[in-house]
PDB file of C-alpha atoms in Angstrom:
ATOM      1  CA  MET A   1      21.608  24.099  41.554  1.00  0.00           C
ATOM      2  CA  LEU A   2      17.906  24.630  41.470  1.00  0.00           C
ATOM      3  CA  ILE A   3      17.765  24.959  37.631  1.00  0.00           C
ATOM      4  CA  LYS A   4      19.932  21.783  37.393  1.00  0.00           C
ATOM      5  CA  ALA A   5      17.450  19.850  39.642  1.00  0.00           C
ATOM      6  CA  PHE A   6      14.495  21.234  37.730  1.00  0.00           C
ATOM      7  CA  PHE A   7      16.018  20.191  34.497  1.00  0.00           C
ATOM      8  CA  LYS A   8      16.771  16.645  35.787  1.00  0.00           C
ATOM      9  CA  TYR A   9      13.178  16.180  36.938  1.00  0.00           C
ATOM     10  CA  LEU A  10      11.824  17.612  33.663  1.00  0.00           C
ATOM     11  CA  VAL A  11      13.949  15.120  31.561  1.00  0.00           C
ATOM     12  CA  THR A  12      12.935  12.260  33.911  1.00  0.00           C
ATOM     13  CA  ALA A  13       9.249  13.067  33.650  1.00  0.00           C
ATOM     14  CA  SER A  14       9.476  13.609  29.780  1.00  0.00           C
ATOM     15  CA  LEU A  15      11.069  10.250  29.317  1.00  0.00           C
ATOM     16  CA  PHE A  16       8.483   8.553  31.448  1.00  0.00           C
ATOM     17  CA  ILE A  17       5.673  10.089  29.523  1.00  0.00           C
ATOM     18  CA  LEU A  18       7.229   9.051  26.310  1.00  0.00           C
ATOM     19  CA  SER A  19       7.666   5.573  27.594  1.00  0.00           C
ATOM     20  CA  LEU A  20       3.951   5.546  28.643  1.00  0.00           C
ATOM     21  CA  ALA A  21       3.044   6.789  25.183  1.00  0.00           C
ATOM     22  CA  GLY A  22       4.553   3.687  23.626  1.00  0.00           C
ATOM     23  CA  VAL A  23       2.814   1.311  26.082  1.00  0.00           C
ATOM     24  CA  VAL A  24      -0.721   2.788  25.312  1.00  0.00           C
ATOM     25  CA  ASN A  25      -0.039   3.259  21.609  1.00  0.00           C
ATOM     26  CA  GLN A  26      -2.745   1.389  19.677  1.00  0.00           C
ATOM     27  CA  GLY A  27      -0.997   1.750  16.376  1.00  0.00           C
ATOM     28  CA  VAL A  28       0.709  -1.003  14.381  1.00  0.00           C
ATOM     29  CA  THR A  29       4.191  -0.193  15.961  1.00  0.00           C
ATOM     30  CA  TYR A  30       2.811  -0.503  19.510  1.00  0.00           C
ATOM     31  CA  TRP A  31       5.774   0.281  21.854  1.00  0.00           C
ATOM     32  CA  LEU A  32       8.529  -0.268  19.314  1.00  0.00           C
ATOM     33  CA  PHE A  33       9.451   3.460  18.891  1.00  0.00           C
ATOM     34  CA  ALA A  34       9.291   3.962  22.682  1.00  0.00           C
ATOM     35  CA  VAL A  35      12.293   1.613  23.366  1.00  0.00           C
ATOM     36  CA  PRO A  36      14.903   4.434  23.094  1.00  0.00           C
ATOM     37  CA  PHE A  37      12.923   6.456  25.632  1.00  0.00           C
ATOM     38  CA  ILE A  38      12.580   3.513  28.013  1.00  0.00           C
ATOM     39  CA  VAL A  39      16.341   2.854  27.801  1.00  0.00           C
ATOM     40  CA  LEU A  40      17.159   6.465  28.410  1.00  0.00           C
ATOM     41  CA  PHE A  41      14.577   6.609  31.306  1.00  0.00           C
ATOM     42  CA  ILE A  42      16.318   3.657  33.020  1.00  0.00           C
ATOM     43  CA  CYS A  43      19.875   5.255  32.487  1.00  0.00           C
ATOM     44  CA  VAL A  44      18.725   8.612  33.915  1.00  0.00           C
ATOM     45  CA  CYS A  45      17.186   6.963  37.016  1.00  0.00           C
ATOM     46  CA  LEU A  46      20.229   4.949  37.687  1.00  0.00           C
ATOM     47  CA  LEU A  47      22.924   7.548  36.857  1.00  0.00           C
ATOM     48  CA  PHE A  48      21.491  10.852  38.049  1.00  0.00           C
ATOM     49  CA  TYR A  49      19.683   9.873  41.248  1.00  0.00           C
ATOM     50  CA  SER A  50      20.848   8.114  44.417  1.00  0.00           C
ATOM     51  CA  GLN A  51      20.564   4.341  44.367  1.00  0.00           C
ATOM     52  CA  LYS A  52      17.530   4.318  46.687  1.00  0.00           C
ATOM     53  CA  THR A  53      15.666   7.059  44.808  1.00  0.00           C
ATOM     54  CA  GLY A  54      16.515   5.664  41.362  1.00  0.00           C
ATOM     55  CA  PHE A  55      15.317   2.144  42.120  1.00  0.00           C
ATOM     56  CA  THR A  56      12.134   3.587  43.831  1.00  0.00           C
ATOM     57  CA  VAL A  57      11.317   5.708  40.732  1.00  0.00           C
ATOM     58  CA  LEU A  58      11.909   2.672  38.441  1.00  0.00           C
ATOM     59  CA  GLY A  59       9.776   0.417  40.614  1.00  0.00           C
ATOM     60  CA  ILE A  60       6.785   2.802  40.701  1.00  0.00           C
ATOM     61  CA  SER A  61       7.185   3.573  36.993  1.00  0.00           C
ATOM     62  CA  ALA A  62       7.358  -0.175  36.172  1.00  0.00           C
ATOM     63  CA  LEU A  63       4.108  -0.730  38.106  1.00  0.00           C
ATOM     64  CA  VAL A  64       2.347   2.096  36.184  1.00  0.00           C
ATOM     65  CA  LEU A  65       3.598   0.868  32.866  1.00  0.00           C
ATOM     66  CA  PHE A  66       2.612  -2.719  33.646  1.00  0.00           C
ATOM     67  CA  TYR A  67      -0.853  -1.632  34.701  1.00  0.00           C
ATOM     68  CA  PHE A  68      -1.455   0.140  31.295  1.00  0.00           C
ATOM     69  CA  SER A  69       0.057  -2.539  29.354  1.00  0.00           C
ATOM     70  CA  TYR A  70      -1.691  -5.492  30.938  1.00  0.00           C
ATOM     71  CA  ASN A  71      -5.144  -6.535  29.596  1.00  0.00           C
ATOM     72  CA  GLN A  72      -5.486  -3.253  27.737  1.00  0.00           C
ATOM     73  CA  SER A  73      -8.650  -4.473  25.910  1.00  0.00           C
ATOM     74  CA  GLU A  74     -10.638  -4.299  29.172  1.00  0.00           C
ATOM     75  CA  ASN A  75      -8.977  -1.142  30.699  1.00  0.00           C
ATOM     76  CA  PRO A  76     -11.584   1.725  31.037  1.00  0.00           C
ATOM     77  CA  LEU A  77      -8.787   4.278  31.515  1.00  0.00           C
ATOM     78  CA  ILE A  78      -7.585   3.555  27.948  1.00  0.00           C
ATOM     79  CA  PHE A  79     -11.105   2.817  26.501  1.00  0.00           C
ATOM     80  CA  PRO A  80     -13.612   4.814  28.671  1.00  0.00           C
ATOM     81  CA  VAL A  81     -16.426   3.637  26.380  1.00  0.00           C
ATOM     82  CA  LEU A  82     -16.259   0.221  28.265  1.00  0.00           C
ATOM     83  CA  SER A  83     -17.955   1.756  31.263  1.00  0.00           C
ATOM     84  CA  LYS A  84     -20.881   3.132  29.222  1.00  0.00           C
ATOM     85  CA  LYS A  85     -23.830   1.429  27.536  1.00  0.00           C
ATOM     86  CA  ILE A  86     -24.163   1.551  23.816  1.00  0.00           C
ATOM     87  CA  VAL A  87     -27.579   2.598  23.008  1.00  0.00           C
ATOM     88  CA  SER A  88     -29.030   2.686  19.466  1.00  0.00           C
ATOM     89  CA  SER A  89     -32.612   3.407  18.494  1.00  0.00           C
ATOM     90  CA  GLU A  90     -32.037   2.231  14.821  1.00  0.00           C
ATOM     91  CA  CYS A  91     -31.594  -1.337  13.795  1.00  0.00           C
ATOM     92  CA  LEU A  92     -28.113  -2.579  12.978  1.00  0.00           C
ATOM     93  CA  TYR A  93     -27.040  -5.012  10.410  1.00  0.00           C
ATOM     94  CA  PRO A  94     -24.744  -7.915  11.358  1.00  0.00           C
ATOM     95  CA  VAL A  95     -22.212  -8.462   8.616  1.00  0.00           C
ATOM     96  CA  LYS A  96     -19.503 -11.184   8.517  1.00  0.00           C
ATOM     97  CA  LYS A  97     -16.584  -9.018   7.864  1.00  0.00           C
ATOM     98  CA  TYR A  98     -14.037 -10.606  10.200  1.00  0.00           C
ATOM     99  CA  ALA A  99     -14.174 -13.784  12.323  1.00  0.00           C
ATOM    100  CA  GLU A 100     -16.924 -12.089  14.207  1.00  0.00           C
ATOM    101  CA  TYR A 101     -19.977 -10.247  12.964  1.00  0.00           C
ATOM    102  CA  GLN A 102     -19.619  -6.505  12.537  1.00  0.00           C
ATOM    103  CA  LEU A 103     -22.593  -4.306  13.200  1.00  0.00           C
ATOM    104  CA  LEU A 104     -23.421  -1.555  10.579  1.00  0.00           C
ATOM    105  CA  THR A 105     -25.945   1.113  10.439  1.00  0.00           C
ATOM    106  CA  GLN A 106     -28.428   1.311   7.640  1.00  0.00           C
ATOM    107  CA  LYS A 107     -26.279   4.045   5.987  1.00  0.00           C
ATOM    108  CA  GLN A 108     -23.159   1.972   6.169  1.00  0.00           C
ATOM    109  CA  TYR A 109     -24.874  -1.187   4.899  1.00  0.00           C
ATOM    110  CA  ASP A 110     -26.231   0.713   1.861  1.00  0.00           C
ATOM    111  CA  VAL A 111     -22.702   1.792   0.967  1.00  0.00           C
ATOM    112  CA  LEU A 112     -20.997  -1.501   1.616  1.00  0.00           C
ATOM    113  CA  ASN A 113     -23.638  -3.960   0.319  1.00  0.00           C
ATOM    114  CA  SER A 114     -21.747  -4.381  -2.921  1.00  0.00           C
ATOM    115  CA  VAL A 115     -18.605  -5.754  -1.127  1.00  0.00           C
ATOM    116  CA  VAL A 116     -20.081  -7.451   2.026  1.00  0.00           C
ATOM    117  CA  SER A 117     -23.056  -9.678   2.390  1.00  0.00           C
ATOM    118  CA  ARG A 118     -25.499  -9.914   5.273  1.00  0.00           C
ATOM    119  CA  ASP A 119     -26.167 -13.397   6.632  1.00  0.00           C
ATOM    120  CA  ASP A 120     -29.894 -13.998   6.172  1.00  0.00           C
ATOM    121  CA  ASP A 121     -29.784 -16.390   9.155  1.00  0.00           C
ATOM    122  CA  VAL A 122     -28.788 -13.570  11.464  1.00  0.00           C
ATOM    123  CA  THR A 123     -31.543 -11.142  12.427  1.00  0.00           C
ATOM    124  CA  MET A 124     -31.000  -7.432  12.725  1.00  0.00           C
ATOM    125  CA  ILE A 125     -30.121  -6.033  16.155  1.00  0.00           C
ATOM    126  CA  CYS A 126     -32.724  -3.461  17.186  1.00  0.00           C
ATOM    127  CA  ASN A 127     -32.939  -1.300  20.354  1.00  0.00           C
ATOM    128  CA  LEU A 128     -29.390  -2.047  21.343  1.00  0.00           C
ATOM    129  CA  ASN A 129     -28.711  -1.222  24.923  1.00  0.00           C
ATOM    130  CA  HIS A 130     -25.486  -3.128  26.076  1.00  0.00           C
ATOM    131  CA  LEU A 131     -22.285  -2.622  27.871  1.00  0.00           C
ATOM    132  CA  PRO A 132     -19.230  -3.487  25.736  1.00  0.00           C
ATOM    133  CA  ARG A 133     -17.272  -6.599  26.801  1.00  0.00           C
ATOM    134  CA  LYS A 134     -13.882  -5.363  25.606  1.00  0.00           C
ATOM    135  CA  VAL A 135     -11.999  -3.658  22.691  1.00  0.00           C
ATOM    136  CA  ILE A 136     -10.478  -5.590  19.886  1.00  0.00           C
ATOM    137  CA  ASN A 137      -7.471  -4.040  18.175  1.00  0.00           C
ATOM    138  CA  LYS A 138      -6.898  -5.034  14.466  1.00  0.00           C
ATOM    139  CA  ARG A 139      -3.344  -3.607  14.394  1.00  0.00           C
ATOM    140  CA  ASN A 140      -2.961  -4.227  10.648  1.00  0.00           C
ATOM    141  CA  TRP A 141      -5.562  -1.412  10.076  1.00  0.00           C
ATOM    142  CA  PRO A 142      -5.123   2.321  10.637  1.00  0.00           C
ATOM    143  CA  VAL A 143      -5.606   3.183  14.263  1.00  0.00           C
ATOM    144  CA  ASN A 144      -8.872   4.985  13.721  1.00  0.00           C
ATOM    145  CA  ASP A 145     -10.387   2.039  11.835  1.00  0.00           C
ATOM    146  CA  GLY A 146      -8.609  -0.786  13.785  1.00  0.00           C
ATOM    147  CA  LEU A 147     -10.390  -0.469  17.092  1.00  0.00           C
ATOM    148  CA  PHE A 148     -13.628  -2.334  17.537  1.00  0.00           C
ATOM    149  CA  LEU A 149     -15.973  -2.656  20.523  1.00  0.00           C
ATOM    150  CA  MET A 150     -17.049  -6.184  21.279  1.00  0.00           C
ATOM    151  CA  LEU A 151     -20.564  -6.515  22.382  1.00  0.00           C
ATOM    152  CA  ASN A 152     -22.399  -9.720  23.358  1.00  0.00           C
ATOM    153  CA  VAL A 153     -26.041  -9.838  22.321  1.00  0.00           C
ATOM    154  CA  ASP A 154     -28.017 -12.939  23.064  1.00  0.00           C
ATOM    155  CA  GLY A 155     -24.841 -15.025  23.326  1.00  0.00           C
ATOM    156  CA  VAL A 156     -23.380 -13.799  20.020  1.00  0.00           C
ATOM    157  CA  ASP A 157     -20.264 -11.540  19.790  1.00  0.00           C
ATOM    158  CA  TYR A 158     -20.522  -8.444  17.546  1.00  0.00           C
ATOM    159  CA  LEU A 159     -17.870  -5.899  16.585  1.00  0.00           C
ATOM    160  CA  MET A 160     -18.628  -2.212  16.288  1.00  0.00           C
ATOM    161  CA  SER A 161     -16.262   0.382  14.746  1.00  0.00           C
ATOM    162  CA  GLN A 162     -15.762   3.979  15.754  1.00  0.00           C
ATOM    163  CA  SER A 163     -17.380   5.081  12.513  1.00  0.00           C
ATOM    164  CA  THR A 164     -20.529   3.129  13.418  1.00  0.00           C
ATOM    165  CA  LEU A 165     -20.431   4.558  16.937  1.00  0.00           C
ATOM    166  CA  ASP A 166     -20.202   8.059  15.405  1.00  0.00           C
ATOM    167  CA  ILE A 167     -23.320   7.557  13.302  1.00  0.00           C
ATOM    168  CA  ILE A 168     -25.172   6.318  16.406  1.00  0.00           C
ATOM    169  CA  ASN A 169     -23.927   9.390  18.359  1.00  0.00           C
ATOM    170  CA  MET A 170     -25.339  11.766  15.661  1.00  0.00           C
ATOM    171  CA  SER A 171     -28.729  10.146  15.819  1.00  0.00           C
ATOM    172  CA  SER A 172     -29.127  10.298  19.622  1.00  0.00           C
ATOM    173  CA  ASP A 173     -29.126  12.861  22.332  1.00  0.00           C
ATOM    174  CA  LEU A 174     -26.652  10.947  24.402  1.00  0.00           C
ATOM    175  CA  PRO A 175     -23.138  12.229  25.111  1.00  0.00           C
ATOM    176  CA  GLU A 176     -20.711  11.428  22.279  1.00  0.00           C
ATOM    177  CA  LEU A 177     -18.805   8.195  22.790  1.00  0.00           C
ATOM    178  CA  GLN A 178     -15.220   7.577  21.708  1.00  0.00           C
ATOM    179  CA  ILE A 179     -13.592   4.144  21.897  1.00  0.00           C
ATOM    180  CA  GLN A 180     -10.178   5.479  22.747  1.00  0.00           C
ATOM    181  CA  ALA A 181      -9.508   8.118  25.455  1.00  0.00           C
ATOM    182  CA  GLU A 182      -8.324  11.430  24.229  1.00  0.00           C
ATOM    183  CA  TRP A 183      -5.224  11.446  26.374  1.00  0.00           C
ATOM    184  CA  VAL A 184      -4.221   8.033  24.704  1.00  0.00           C
ATOM    185  CA  SER A 185      -4.741   9.577  21.293  1.00  0.00           C
ATOM    186  CA  TYR A 186      -2.548  12.551  22.122  1.00  0.00           C
ATOM    187  CA  LEU A 187       0.246  10.472  23.689  1.00  0.00           C
ATOM    188  CA  SER A 188       0.215   7.905  20.894  1.00  0.00           C
ATOM    189  CA  GLY A 189       0.954  10.790  18.465  1.00  0.00           C
ATOM    190  CA  ALA A 190       4.392  10.949  20.001  1.00  0.00           C
ATOM    191  CA  MET A 191       5.213   7.615  18.518  1.00  0.00           C
ATOM    192  CA  TYR A 192       5.326   9.277  15.101  1.00  0.00           C
ATOM    193  CA  TRP A 193       8.658  10.917  16.048  1.00  0.00           C
ATOM    194  CA  PRO A 194      10.724   8.885  13.473  1.00  0.00           C
ATOM    195  CA  ALA A 195       8.659  10.694  10.790  1.00  0.00           C
ATOM    196  CA  ILE A 196       9.776  14.164  12.001  1.00  0.00           C
ATOM    197  CA  PRO A 197      12.839  14.407   9.773  1.00  0.00           C
ATOM    198  CA  ILE A 198      10.781  13.428   6.746  1.00  0.00           C
ATOM    199  CA  ILE A 199       8.058  15.992   7.638  1.00  0.00           C
ATOM    200  CA  VAL A 200      10.658  18.752   8.100  1.00  0.00           C
ATOM    201  CA  ALA A 201      12.544  17.770   4.860  1.00  0.00           C
ATOM    202  CA  THR A 202       9.268  17.900   2.827  1.00  0.00           C
ATOM    203  CA  SER A 203       8.156  21.108   4.481  1.00  0.00           C
ATOM    204  CA  ILE A 204      11.322  23.252   3.959  1.00  0.00           C
ATOM    205  CA  PRO A 205      11.009  23.522   0.143  1.00  0.00           C
ATOM    206  CA  SER A 206       7.493  24.787   0.506  1.00  0.00           C
ATOM    207  CA  LEU A 207       8.663  27.820   2.580  1.00  0.00           C
ATOM    208  CA  TYR A 208      10.494  29.134  -0.483  1.00  0.00           C
ATOM    209  CA  HIS A 209       7.540  29.112  -2.766  1.00  0.00           C
TER     210      HIS A 209
END
């Protein structure tokens, strides 16, 4: 009986975590691949618990999932960098890469100056020391390149990628900053589950060589 109850709770918790993984997933599929787990979670709560307990678990779970799905771009639990100032001792180049200007370091600008152009009417941003406003997700890009911080400097919005943030991190003594929380990155990895059969199928032949 104890083992059966433990297994029931384990399945319930696992399905909830997988549902949460879809909600916080910042990849292009967002919560799509979490739908089967959400459906199973609802079924388990309704079929394997008393009516009162089942609806209570569903209600609390719905509130948690709603909290993490609503206004994600300004949620510091998903993007902890939002509560930290971005400090850069080197000047940054504003480049019109998207609708907003994207800030590049000198190293990045030297690499990309053949494919992007700097607006001569926009001055470089030096001695940056600002709190980010929010995170912009360009879902059509790979997740590591699709997340951008939005900073407002003197009334102008600028985007900053993780790669730019990494270079700033290396040139300062401040703690390393990541746009996305590590727990979100780990959970989001669960949304690659449809690729598991492909990975296994391609890996098996290599075991015989």
